[in-house]
mmCIF file of C-alpha atoms in Angstrom:
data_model
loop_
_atom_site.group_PDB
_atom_site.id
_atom_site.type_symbol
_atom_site.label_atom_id
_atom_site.label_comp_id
_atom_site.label_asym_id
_atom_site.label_seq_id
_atom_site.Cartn_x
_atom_site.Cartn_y
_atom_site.Cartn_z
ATOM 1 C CA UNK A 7 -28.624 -33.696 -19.605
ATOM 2 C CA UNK A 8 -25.626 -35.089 -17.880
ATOM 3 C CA UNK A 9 -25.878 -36.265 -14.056
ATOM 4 C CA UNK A 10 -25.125 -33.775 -11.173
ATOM 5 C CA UNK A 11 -26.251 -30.692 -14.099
ATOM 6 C CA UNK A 12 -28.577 -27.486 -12.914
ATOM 7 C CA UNK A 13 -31.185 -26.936 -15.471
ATOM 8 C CA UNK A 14 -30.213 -23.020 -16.230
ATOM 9 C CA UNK A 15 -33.985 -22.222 -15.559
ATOM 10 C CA UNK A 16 -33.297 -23.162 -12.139
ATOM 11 C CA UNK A 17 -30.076 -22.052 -11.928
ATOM 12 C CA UNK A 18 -31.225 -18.180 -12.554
ATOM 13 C CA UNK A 19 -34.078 -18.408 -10.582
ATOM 14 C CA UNK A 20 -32.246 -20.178 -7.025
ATOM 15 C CA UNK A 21 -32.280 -18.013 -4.498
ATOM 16 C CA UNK A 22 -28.830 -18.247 -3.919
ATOM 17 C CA UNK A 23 -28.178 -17.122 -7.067
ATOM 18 C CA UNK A 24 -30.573 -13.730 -6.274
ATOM 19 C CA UNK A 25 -28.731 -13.709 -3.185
ATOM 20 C CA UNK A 26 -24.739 -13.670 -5.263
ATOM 21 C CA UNK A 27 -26.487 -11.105 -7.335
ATOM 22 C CA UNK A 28 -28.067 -8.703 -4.357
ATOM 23 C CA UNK A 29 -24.020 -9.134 -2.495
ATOM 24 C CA UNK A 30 -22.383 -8.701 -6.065
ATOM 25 C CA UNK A 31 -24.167 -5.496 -6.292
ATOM 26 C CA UNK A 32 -23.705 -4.085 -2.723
ATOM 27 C CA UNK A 33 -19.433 -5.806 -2.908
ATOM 28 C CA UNK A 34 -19.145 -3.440 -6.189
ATOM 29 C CA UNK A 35 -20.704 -0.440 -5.176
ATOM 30 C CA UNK A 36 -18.633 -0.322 -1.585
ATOM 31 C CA UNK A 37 -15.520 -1.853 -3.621
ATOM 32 C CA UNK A 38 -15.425 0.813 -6.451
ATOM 33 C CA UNK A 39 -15.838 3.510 -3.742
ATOM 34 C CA UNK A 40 -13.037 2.914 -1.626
ATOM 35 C CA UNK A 41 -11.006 2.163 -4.861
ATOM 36 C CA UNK A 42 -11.629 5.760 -5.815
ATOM 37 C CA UNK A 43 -11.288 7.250 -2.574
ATOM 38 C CA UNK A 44 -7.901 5.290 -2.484
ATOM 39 C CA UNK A 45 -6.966 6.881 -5.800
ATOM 40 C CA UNK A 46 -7.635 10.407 -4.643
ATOM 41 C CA UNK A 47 -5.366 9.796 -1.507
ATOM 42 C CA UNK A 48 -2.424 8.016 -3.131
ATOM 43 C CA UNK A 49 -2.533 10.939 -5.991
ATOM 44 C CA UNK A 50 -2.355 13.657 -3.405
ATOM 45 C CA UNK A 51 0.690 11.999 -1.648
ATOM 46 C CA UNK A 52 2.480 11.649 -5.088
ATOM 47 C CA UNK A 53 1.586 15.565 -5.845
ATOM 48 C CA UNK A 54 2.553 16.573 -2.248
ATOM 49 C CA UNK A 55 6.105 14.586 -2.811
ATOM 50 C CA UNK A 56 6.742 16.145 -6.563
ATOM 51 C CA UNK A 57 5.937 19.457 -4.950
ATOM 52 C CA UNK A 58 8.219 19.357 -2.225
ATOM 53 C CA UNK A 59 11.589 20.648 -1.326
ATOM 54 C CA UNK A 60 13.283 17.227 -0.967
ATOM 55 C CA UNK A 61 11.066 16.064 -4.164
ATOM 56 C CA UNK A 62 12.836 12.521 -5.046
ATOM 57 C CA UNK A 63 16.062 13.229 -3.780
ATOM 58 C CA UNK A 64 15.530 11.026 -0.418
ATOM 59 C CA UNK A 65 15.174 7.084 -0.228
ATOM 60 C CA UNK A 66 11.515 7.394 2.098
ATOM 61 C CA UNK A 67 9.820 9.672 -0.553
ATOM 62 C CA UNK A 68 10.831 7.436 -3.513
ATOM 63 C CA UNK A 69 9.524 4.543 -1.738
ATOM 64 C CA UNK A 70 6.574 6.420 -0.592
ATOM 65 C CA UNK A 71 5.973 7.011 -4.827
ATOM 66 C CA UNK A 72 6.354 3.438 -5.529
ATOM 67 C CA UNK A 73 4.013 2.175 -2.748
ATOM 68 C CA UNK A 74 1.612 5.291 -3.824
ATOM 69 C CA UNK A 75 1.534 3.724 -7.900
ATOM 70 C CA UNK A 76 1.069 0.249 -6.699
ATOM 71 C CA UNK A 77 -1.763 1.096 -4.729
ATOM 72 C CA UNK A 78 -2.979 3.579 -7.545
ATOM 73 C CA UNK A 79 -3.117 0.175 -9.615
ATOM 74 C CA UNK A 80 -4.304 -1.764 -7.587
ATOM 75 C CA UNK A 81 -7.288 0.881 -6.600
ATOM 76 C CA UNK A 82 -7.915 1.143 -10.673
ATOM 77 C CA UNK A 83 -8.672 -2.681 -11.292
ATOM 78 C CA UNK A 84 -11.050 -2.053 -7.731
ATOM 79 C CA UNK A 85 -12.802 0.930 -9.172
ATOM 80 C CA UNK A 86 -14.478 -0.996 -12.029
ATOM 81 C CA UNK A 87 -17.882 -1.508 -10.549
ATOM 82 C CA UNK A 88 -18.164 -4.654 -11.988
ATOM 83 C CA UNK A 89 -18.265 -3.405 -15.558
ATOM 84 C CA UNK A 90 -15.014 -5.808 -16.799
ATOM 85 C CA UNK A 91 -16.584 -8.923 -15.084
ATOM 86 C CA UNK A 92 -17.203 -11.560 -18.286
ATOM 87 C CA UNK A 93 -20.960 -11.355 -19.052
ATOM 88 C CA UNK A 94 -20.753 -15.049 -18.833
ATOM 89 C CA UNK A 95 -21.509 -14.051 -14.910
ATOM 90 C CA UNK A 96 -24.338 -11.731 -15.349
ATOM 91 C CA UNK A 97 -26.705 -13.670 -13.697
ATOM 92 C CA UNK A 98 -24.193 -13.855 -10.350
ATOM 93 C CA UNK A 99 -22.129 -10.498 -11.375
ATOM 94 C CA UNK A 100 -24.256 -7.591 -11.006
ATOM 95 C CA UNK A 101 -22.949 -4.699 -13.743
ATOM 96 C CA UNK A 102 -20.734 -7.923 -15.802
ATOM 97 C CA UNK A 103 -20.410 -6.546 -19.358
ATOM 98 C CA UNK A 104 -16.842 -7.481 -19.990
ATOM 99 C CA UNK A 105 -15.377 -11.016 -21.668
ATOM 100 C CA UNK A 106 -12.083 -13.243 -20.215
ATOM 101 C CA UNK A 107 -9.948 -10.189 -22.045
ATOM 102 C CA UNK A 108 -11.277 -7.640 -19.974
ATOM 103 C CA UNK A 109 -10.589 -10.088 -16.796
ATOM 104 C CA UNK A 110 -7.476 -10.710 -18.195
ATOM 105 C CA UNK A 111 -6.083 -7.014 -18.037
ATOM 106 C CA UNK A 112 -8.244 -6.454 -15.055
ATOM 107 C CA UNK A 113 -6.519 -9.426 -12.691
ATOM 108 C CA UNK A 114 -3.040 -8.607 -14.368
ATOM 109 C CA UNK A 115 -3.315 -4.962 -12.812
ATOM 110 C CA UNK A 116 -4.735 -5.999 -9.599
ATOM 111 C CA UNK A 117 -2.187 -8.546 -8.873
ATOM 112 C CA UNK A 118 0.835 -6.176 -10.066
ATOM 113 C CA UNK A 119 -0.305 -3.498 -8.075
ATOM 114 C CA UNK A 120 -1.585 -5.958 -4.976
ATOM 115 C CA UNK A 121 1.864 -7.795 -4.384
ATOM 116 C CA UNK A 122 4.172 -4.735 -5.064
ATOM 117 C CA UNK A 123 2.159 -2.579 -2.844
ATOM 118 C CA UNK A 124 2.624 -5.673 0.021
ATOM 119 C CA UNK A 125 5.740 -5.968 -0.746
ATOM 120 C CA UNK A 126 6.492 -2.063 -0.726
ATOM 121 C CA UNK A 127 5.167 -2.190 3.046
ATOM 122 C CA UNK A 128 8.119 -4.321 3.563
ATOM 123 C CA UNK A 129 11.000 -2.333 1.922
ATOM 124 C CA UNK A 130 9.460 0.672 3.914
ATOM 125 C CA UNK A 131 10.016 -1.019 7.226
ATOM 126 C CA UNK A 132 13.429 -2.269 6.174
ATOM 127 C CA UNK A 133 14.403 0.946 5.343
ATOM 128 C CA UNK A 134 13.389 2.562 8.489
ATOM 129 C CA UNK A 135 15.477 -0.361 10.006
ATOM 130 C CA UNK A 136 18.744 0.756 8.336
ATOM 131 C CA UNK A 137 18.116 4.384 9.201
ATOM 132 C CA UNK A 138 17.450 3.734 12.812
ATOM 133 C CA UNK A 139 18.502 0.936 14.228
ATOM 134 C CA UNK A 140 21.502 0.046 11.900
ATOM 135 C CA UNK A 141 22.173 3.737 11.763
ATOM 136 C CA UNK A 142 23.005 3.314 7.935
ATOM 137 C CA UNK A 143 23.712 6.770 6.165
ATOM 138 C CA UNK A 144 21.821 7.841 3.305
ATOM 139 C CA UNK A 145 24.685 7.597 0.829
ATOM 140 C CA UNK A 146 25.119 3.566 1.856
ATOM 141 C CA UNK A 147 21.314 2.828 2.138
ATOM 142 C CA UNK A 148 21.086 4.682 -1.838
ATOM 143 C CA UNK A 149 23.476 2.512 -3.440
ATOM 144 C CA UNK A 150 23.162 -0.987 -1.323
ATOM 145 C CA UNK A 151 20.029 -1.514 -0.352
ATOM 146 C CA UNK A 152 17.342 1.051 -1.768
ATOM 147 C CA UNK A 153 17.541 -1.379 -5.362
ATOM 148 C CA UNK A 154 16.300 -4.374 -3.614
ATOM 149 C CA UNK A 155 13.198 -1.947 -1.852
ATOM 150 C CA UNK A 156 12.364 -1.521 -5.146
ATOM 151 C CA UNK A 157 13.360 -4.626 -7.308
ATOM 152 C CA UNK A 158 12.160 -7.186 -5.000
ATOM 153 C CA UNK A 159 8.321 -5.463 -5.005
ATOM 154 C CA UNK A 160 8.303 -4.468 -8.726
ATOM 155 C CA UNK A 161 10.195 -7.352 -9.772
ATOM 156 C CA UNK A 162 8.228 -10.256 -8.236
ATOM 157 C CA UNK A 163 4.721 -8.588 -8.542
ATOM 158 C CA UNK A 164 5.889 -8.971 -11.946
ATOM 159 C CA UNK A 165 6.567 -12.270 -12.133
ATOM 160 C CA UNK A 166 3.228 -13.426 -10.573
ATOM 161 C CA UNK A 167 1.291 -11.229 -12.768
ATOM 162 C CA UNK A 168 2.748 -12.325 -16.187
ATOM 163 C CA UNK A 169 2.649 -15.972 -14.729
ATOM 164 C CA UNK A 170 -0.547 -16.450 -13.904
ATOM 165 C CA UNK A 171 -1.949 -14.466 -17.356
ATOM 166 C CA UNK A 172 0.382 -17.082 -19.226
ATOM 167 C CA UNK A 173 -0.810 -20.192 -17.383
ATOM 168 C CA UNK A 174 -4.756 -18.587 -17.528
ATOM 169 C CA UNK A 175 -4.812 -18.762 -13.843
ATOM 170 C CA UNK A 176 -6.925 -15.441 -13.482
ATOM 171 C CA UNK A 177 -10.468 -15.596 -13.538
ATOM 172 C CA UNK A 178 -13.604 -13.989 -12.044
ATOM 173 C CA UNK A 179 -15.773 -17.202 -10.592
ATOM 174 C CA UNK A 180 -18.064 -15.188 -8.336
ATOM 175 C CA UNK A 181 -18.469 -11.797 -10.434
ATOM 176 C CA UNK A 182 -16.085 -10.371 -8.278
ATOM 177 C CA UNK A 183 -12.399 -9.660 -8.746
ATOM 178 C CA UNK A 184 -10.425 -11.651 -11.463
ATOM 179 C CA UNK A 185 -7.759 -13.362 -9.449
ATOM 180 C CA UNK A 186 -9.153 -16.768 -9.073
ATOM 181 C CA UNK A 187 -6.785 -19.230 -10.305
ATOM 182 C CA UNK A 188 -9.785 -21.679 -11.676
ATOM 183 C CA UNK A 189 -12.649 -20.615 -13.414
ATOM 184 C CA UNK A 190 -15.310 -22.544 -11.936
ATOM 185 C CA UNK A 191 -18.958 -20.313 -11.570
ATOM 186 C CA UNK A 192 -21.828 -22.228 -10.420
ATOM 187 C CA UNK A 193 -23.343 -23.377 -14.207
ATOM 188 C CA UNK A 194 -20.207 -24.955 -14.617
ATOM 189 C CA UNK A 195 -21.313 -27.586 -12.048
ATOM 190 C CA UNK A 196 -21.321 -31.472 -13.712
ATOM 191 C CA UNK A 197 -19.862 -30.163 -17.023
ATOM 192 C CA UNK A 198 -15.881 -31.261 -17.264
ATOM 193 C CA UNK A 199 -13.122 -29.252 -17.815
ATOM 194 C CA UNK A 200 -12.943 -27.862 -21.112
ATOM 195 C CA UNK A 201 -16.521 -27.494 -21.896
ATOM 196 C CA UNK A 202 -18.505 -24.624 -22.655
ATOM 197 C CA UNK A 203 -22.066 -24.848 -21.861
ATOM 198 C CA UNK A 204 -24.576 -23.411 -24.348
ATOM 199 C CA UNK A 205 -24.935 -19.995 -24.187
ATOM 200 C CA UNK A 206 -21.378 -19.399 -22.505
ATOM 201 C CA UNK A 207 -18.064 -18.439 -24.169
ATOM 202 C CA UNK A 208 -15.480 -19.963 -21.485
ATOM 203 C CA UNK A 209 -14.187 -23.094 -20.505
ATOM 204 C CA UNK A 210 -15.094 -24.742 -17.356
ATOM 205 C CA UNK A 211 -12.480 -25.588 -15.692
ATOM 206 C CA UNK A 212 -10.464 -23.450 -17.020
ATOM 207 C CA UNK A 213 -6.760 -22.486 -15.136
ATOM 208 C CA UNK A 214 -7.130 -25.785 -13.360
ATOM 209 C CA UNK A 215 -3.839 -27.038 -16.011
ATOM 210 C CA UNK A 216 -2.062 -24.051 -15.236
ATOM 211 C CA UNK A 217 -0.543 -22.636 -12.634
ATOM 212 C CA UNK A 218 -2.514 -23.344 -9.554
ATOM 213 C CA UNK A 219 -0.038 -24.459 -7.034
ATOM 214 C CA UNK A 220 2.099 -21.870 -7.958
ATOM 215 C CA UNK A 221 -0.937 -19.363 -7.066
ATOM 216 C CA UNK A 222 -1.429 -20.836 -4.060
ATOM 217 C CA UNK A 223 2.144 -21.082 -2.510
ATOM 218 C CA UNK A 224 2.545 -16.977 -4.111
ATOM 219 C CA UNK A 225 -0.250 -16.408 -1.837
ATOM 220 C CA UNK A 226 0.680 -17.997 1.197
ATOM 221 C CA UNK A 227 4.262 -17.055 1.595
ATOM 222 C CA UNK A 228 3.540 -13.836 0.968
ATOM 223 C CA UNK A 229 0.750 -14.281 4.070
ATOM 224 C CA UNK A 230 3.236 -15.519 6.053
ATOM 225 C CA UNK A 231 6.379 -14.270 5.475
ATOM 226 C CA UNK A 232 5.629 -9.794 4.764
ATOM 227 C CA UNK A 233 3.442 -9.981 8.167
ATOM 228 C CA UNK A 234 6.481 -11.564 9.950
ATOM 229 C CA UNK A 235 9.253 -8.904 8.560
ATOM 230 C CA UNK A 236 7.328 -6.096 9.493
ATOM 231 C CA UNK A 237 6.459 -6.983 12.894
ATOM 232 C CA UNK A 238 10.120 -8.391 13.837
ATOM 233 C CA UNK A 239 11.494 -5.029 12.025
ATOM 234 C CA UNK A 240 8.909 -2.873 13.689
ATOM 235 C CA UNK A 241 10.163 -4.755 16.823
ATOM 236 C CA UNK A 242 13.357 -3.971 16.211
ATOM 237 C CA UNK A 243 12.742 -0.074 15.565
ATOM 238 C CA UNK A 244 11.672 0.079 19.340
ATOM 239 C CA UNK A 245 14.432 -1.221 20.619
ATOM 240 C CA UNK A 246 16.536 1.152 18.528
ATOM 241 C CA UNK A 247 14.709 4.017 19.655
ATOM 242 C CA UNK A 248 14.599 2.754 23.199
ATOM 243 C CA UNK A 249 18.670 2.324 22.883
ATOM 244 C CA UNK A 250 18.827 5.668 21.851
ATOM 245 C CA UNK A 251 17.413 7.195 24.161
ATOM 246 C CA UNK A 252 18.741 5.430 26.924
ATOM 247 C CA UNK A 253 21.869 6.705 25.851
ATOM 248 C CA UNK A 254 20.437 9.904 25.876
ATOM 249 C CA UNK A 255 19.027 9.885 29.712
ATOM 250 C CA UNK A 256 22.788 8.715 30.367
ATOM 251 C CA UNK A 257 24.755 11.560 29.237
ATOM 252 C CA UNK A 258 22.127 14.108 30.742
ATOM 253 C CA UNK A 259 22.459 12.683 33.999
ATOM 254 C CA UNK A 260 26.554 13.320 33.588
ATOM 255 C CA UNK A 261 26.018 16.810 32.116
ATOM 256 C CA UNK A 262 23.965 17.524 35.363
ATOM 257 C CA UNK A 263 25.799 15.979 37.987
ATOM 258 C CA UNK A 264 29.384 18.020 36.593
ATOM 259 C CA UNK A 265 30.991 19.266 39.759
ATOM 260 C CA UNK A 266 33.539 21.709 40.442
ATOM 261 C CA UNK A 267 36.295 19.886 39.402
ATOM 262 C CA UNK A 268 34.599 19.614 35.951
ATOM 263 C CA UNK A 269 34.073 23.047 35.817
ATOM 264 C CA UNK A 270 37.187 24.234 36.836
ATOM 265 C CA UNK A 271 39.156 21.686 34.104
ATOM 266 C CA UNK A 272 36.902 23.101 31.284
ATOM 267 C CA UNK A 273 37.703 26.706 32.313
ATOM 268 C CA UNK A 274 41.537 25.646 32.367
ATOM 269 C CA UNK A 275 41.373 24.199 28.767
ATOM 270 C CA UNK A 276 39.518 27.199 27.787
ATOM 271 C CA UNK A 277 42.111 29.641 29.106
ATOM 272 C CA UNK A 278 45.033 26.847 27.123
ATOM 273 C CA UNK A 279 42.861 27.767 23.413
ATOM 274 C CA UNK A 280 41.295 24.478 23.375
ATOM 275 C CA UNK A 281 37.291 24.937 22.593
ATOM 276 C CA UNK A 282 35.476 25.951 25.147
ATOM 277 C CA UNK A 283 34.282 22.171 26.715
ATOM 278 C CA UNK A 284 30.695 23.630 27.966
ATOM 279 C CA UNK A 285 29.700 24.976 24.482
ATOM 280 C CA UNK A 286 30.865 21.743 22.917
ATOM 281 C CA UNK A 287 28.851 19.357 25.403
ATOM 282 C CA UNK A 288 25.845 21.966 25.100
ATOM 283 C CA UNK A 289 25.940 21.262 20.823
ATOM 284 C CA UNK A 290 26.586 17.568 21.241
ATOM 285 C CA UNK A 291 23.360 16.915 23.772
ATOM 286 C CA UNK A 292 21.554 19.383 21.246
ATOM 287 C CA UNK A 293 22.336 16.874 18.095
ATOM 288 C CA UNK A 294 21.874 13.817 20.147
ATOM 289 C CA UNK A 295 18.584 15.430 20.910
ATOM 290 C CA UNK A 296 17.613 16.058 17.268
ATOM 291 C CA UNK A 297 18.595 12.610 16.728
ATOM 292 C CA UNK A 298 16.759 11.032 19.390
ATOM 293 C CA UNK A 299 13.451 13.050 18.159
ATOM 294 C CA UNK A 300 14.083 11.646 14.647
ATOM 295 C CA UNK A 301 14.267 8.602 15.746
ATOM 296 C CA UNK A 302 10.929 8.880 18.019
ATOM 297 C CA UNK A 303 9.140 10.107 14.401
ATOM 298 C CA UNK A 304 10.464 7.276 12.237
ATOM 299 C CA UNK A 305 9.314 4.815 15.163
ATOM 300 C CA UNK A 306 5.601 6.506 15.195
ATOM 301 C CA UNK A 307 5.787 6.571 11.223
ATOM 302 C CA UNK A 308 6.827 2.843 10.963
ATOM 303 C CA UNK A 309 3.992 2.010 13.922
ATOM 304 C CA UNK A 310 1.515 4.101 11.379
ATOM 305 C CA UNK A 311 2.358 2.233 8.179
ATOM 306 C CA UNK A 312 2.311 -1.225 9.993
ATOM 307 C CA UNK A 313 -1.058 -0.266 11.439
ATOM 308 C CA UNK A 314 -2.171 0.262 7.541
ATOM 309 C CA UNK A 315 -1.044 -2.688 6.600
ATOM 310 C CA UNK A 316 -3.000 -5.250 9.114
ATOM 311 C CA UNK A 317 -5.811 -3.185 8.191
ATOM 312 C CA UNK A 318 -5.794 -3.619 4.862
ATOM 313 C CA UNK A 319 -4.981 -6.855 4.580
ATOM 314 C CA UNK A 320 -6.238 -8.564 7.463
ATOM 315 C CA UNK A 321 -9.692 -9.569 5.987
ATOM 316 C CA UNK A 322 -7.830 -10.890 3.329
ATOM 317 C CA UNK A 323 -5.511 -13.278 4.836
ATOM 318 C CA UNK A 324 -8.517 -14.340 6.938
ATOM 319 C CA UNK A 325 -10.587 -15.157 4.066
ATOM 320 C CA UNK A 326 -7.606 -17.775 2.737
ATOM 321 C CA UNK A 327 -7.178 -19.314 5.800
ATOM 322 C CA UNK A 328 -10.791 -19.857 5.993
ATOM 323 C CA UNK A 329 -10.919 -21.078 2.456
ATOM 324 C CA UNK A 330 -7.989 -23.968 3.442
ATOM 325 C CA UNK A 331 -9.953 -24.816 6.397
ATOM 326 C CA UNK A 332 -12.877 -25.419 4.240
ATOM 327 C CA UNK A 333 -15.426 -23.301 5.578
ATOM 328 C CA UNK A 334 -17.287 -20.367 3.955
ATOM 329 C CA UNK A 335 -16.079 -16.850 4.438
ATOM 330 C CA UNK A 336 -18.784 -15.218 6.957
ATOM 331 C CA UNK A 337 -20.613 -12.652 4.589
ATOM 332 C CA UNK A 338 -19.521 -9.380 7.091
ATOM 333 C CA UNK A 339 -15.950 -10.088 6.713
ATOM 334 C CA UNK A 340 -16.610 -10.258 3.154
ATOM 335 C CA UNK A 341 -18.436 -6.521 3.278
ATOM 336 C CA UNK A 342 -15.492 -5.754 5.606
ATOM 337 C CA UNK A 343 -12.599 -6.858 3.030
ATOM 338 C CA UNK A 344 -14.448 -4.791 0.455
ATOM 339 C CA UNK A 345 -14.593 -1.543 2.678
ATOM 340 C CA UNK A 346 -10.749 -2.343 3.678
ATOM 341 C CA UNK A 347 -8.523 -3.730 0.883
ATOM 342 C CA UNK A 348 -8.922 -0.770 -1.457
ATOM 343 C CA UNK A 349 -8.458 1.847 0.914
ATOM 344 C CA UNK A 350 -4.584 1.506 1.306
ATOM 345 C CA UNK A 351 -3.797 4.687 -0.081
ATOM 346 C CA UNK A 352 -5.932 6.565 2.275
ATOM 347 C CA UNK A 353 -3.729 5.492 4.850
ATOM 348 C CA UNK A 354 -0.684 6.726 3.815
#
């Protein structure tokens, strides 16, 4: 036996191997649960939308369908229990029947569905942006900037999906989900890359040639930059709103304070055949009005979906800033990330 090898007799019986099985067990039982949950919701929004007046004709709902499939996806590769995890891991992975195929299609779907529906979150708050505090009509915010809400998300969950399958940068090294870009379980320790220990069928090491950088700089832009776009665009939804109805306090106050004078002018240009100046002020304050309360629901429905982002994803971007730092992810925000991530689609 080669220096720095575990004896797999003493590998299986560790008790920090019972203690990855026991978590592996309870992470795919609360995992699969939400995923399904998750499912149930984003279905229901996508029936709700088909079956409504407006069905696809408006910008919001088709954006709302996207983000609802992507989270669909992502909630399918969740809902597993386990079951696609390579049996390589059975002795870590509680419920791992499947082989690097099955982790294969299972990390290709997760990571599709993951950075489109991130991504998604974004074109949602941009488009909110356009509609209130760019005041963008429908027609311009349809044909100049409703393709990128959709191509960017699609296009470059896409792109990391297909690249990290082609440079065999997803694998399950915990019996957990199969987006780690190195394959590198604990029976793997001492052996070099490119071996396969007796009684295995993969590689150590394997995905350490590939595309491992480009995982990691994937992840962390995307960490930093979605967070930063929708709070600055959030931001900037308030102070729409807030500008709106500013305006709107404004001309009450000069409806209000009309004197005599007023009065007496709009009852002169009444008398001349012009239209009637009251009535006319009395429709404009009521459309202001109607605008203003849009406004006031897209703000509370942009504040909503932000909310259900940081939730979801919090745990997440905790866990890899912990991992660069070093240190080992504290086993409740692990429990936490499993109760959290897959829920997305309850929250919409």
């Amino acid at each position: 036996m080669v220096e720095g090898q575990i004896p797999l007799e003493e590998l299986l019986i560790a008790d920090s191997t019972k203690e990855a099985y026991n978590h592996s067990k309870a992470f795919a039982i609360t995992r699969a649960s939400m995923a399904i949950t998750s499912i149930i919701s984003s279905s229901l929004v996508i029936w709700l939308i088909a079956n409504s007046k407006q069905r696809l004709s408006t910008t919001y709902h088709r954006i709302v369908i996207g983000m609802s499939i992507a989270d669909i996806l992502l909630s399918l590769s969740l809902a597993t229990f386990n079951v696609v995890t390579p049996s390589d891991l059975d002795y870590i992975g509680w419920n791992a029947h499947g082989n690097q195929t099955s982790c294969n299609a299972q990390g290709f779907i997760e990571t599709f569905g993951g950075f489109s529906g991130v991504y998604y979150s974004c074109s949602l708050n941009i488009y909110y942006l356009a509609v209130v505090h760019y005041e963008k009509t429908d027609q311009h915010i349809r044909n100049k900037i409703e393709p990128f809400l959709h191509g960017v998300p699609l296009g470059f969950g896409l792109i990391v999906a297909i690249t990290l399958l082609v440079k065999r940068n997803l694998n399950n090294g915990g019996g957990e989900s199969c987006i780690e870009p190195v394959y590198d379980p604990p029976h793997c320790i001492g052996y070099e890359d490119g071996d396969i220990r007796e009684g295995f069928t993969i590689p150590c090491g394997r995905g350490r040639d590939g595309a491992v950088l480009f995982f990691d700089l994937v992840f962390f832009i995307t960490m930093f930059i979605v967070p930063c776009v929708i709070v600055i665009s959030l931001g900037m939804i308030y102070r729409g709103v807030r500008q709106q109805e500013k305006k709107m306090a404004r001309y009450g106050e000069r409806a209000l304070m009309q004197g005599p004078q007023q009065t007496a002018t709009a009852a002169n240009d009444s008398n001349e055949g012009t239209p009637n100046t009251l009535l006319s002020k009395i429709l404009r304050r009521k459309t202001k009005s109607i605008k203003q309360s849009n406004s006031r629901v897209v703000l509370q429905r942009a504040f909503a979906y932000t909310c259900s982002f940081f939730l979801t994803w919090s745990w997440f971007f905790i866990g890899l800033i912990i991992g660069v730092a070093g240190s080992e992810f504290p086993i409740t925000l692990s429990y936490l990330r499993q109760i959290f991530t897959p829920l997305q689609g309850s929250w919409n």
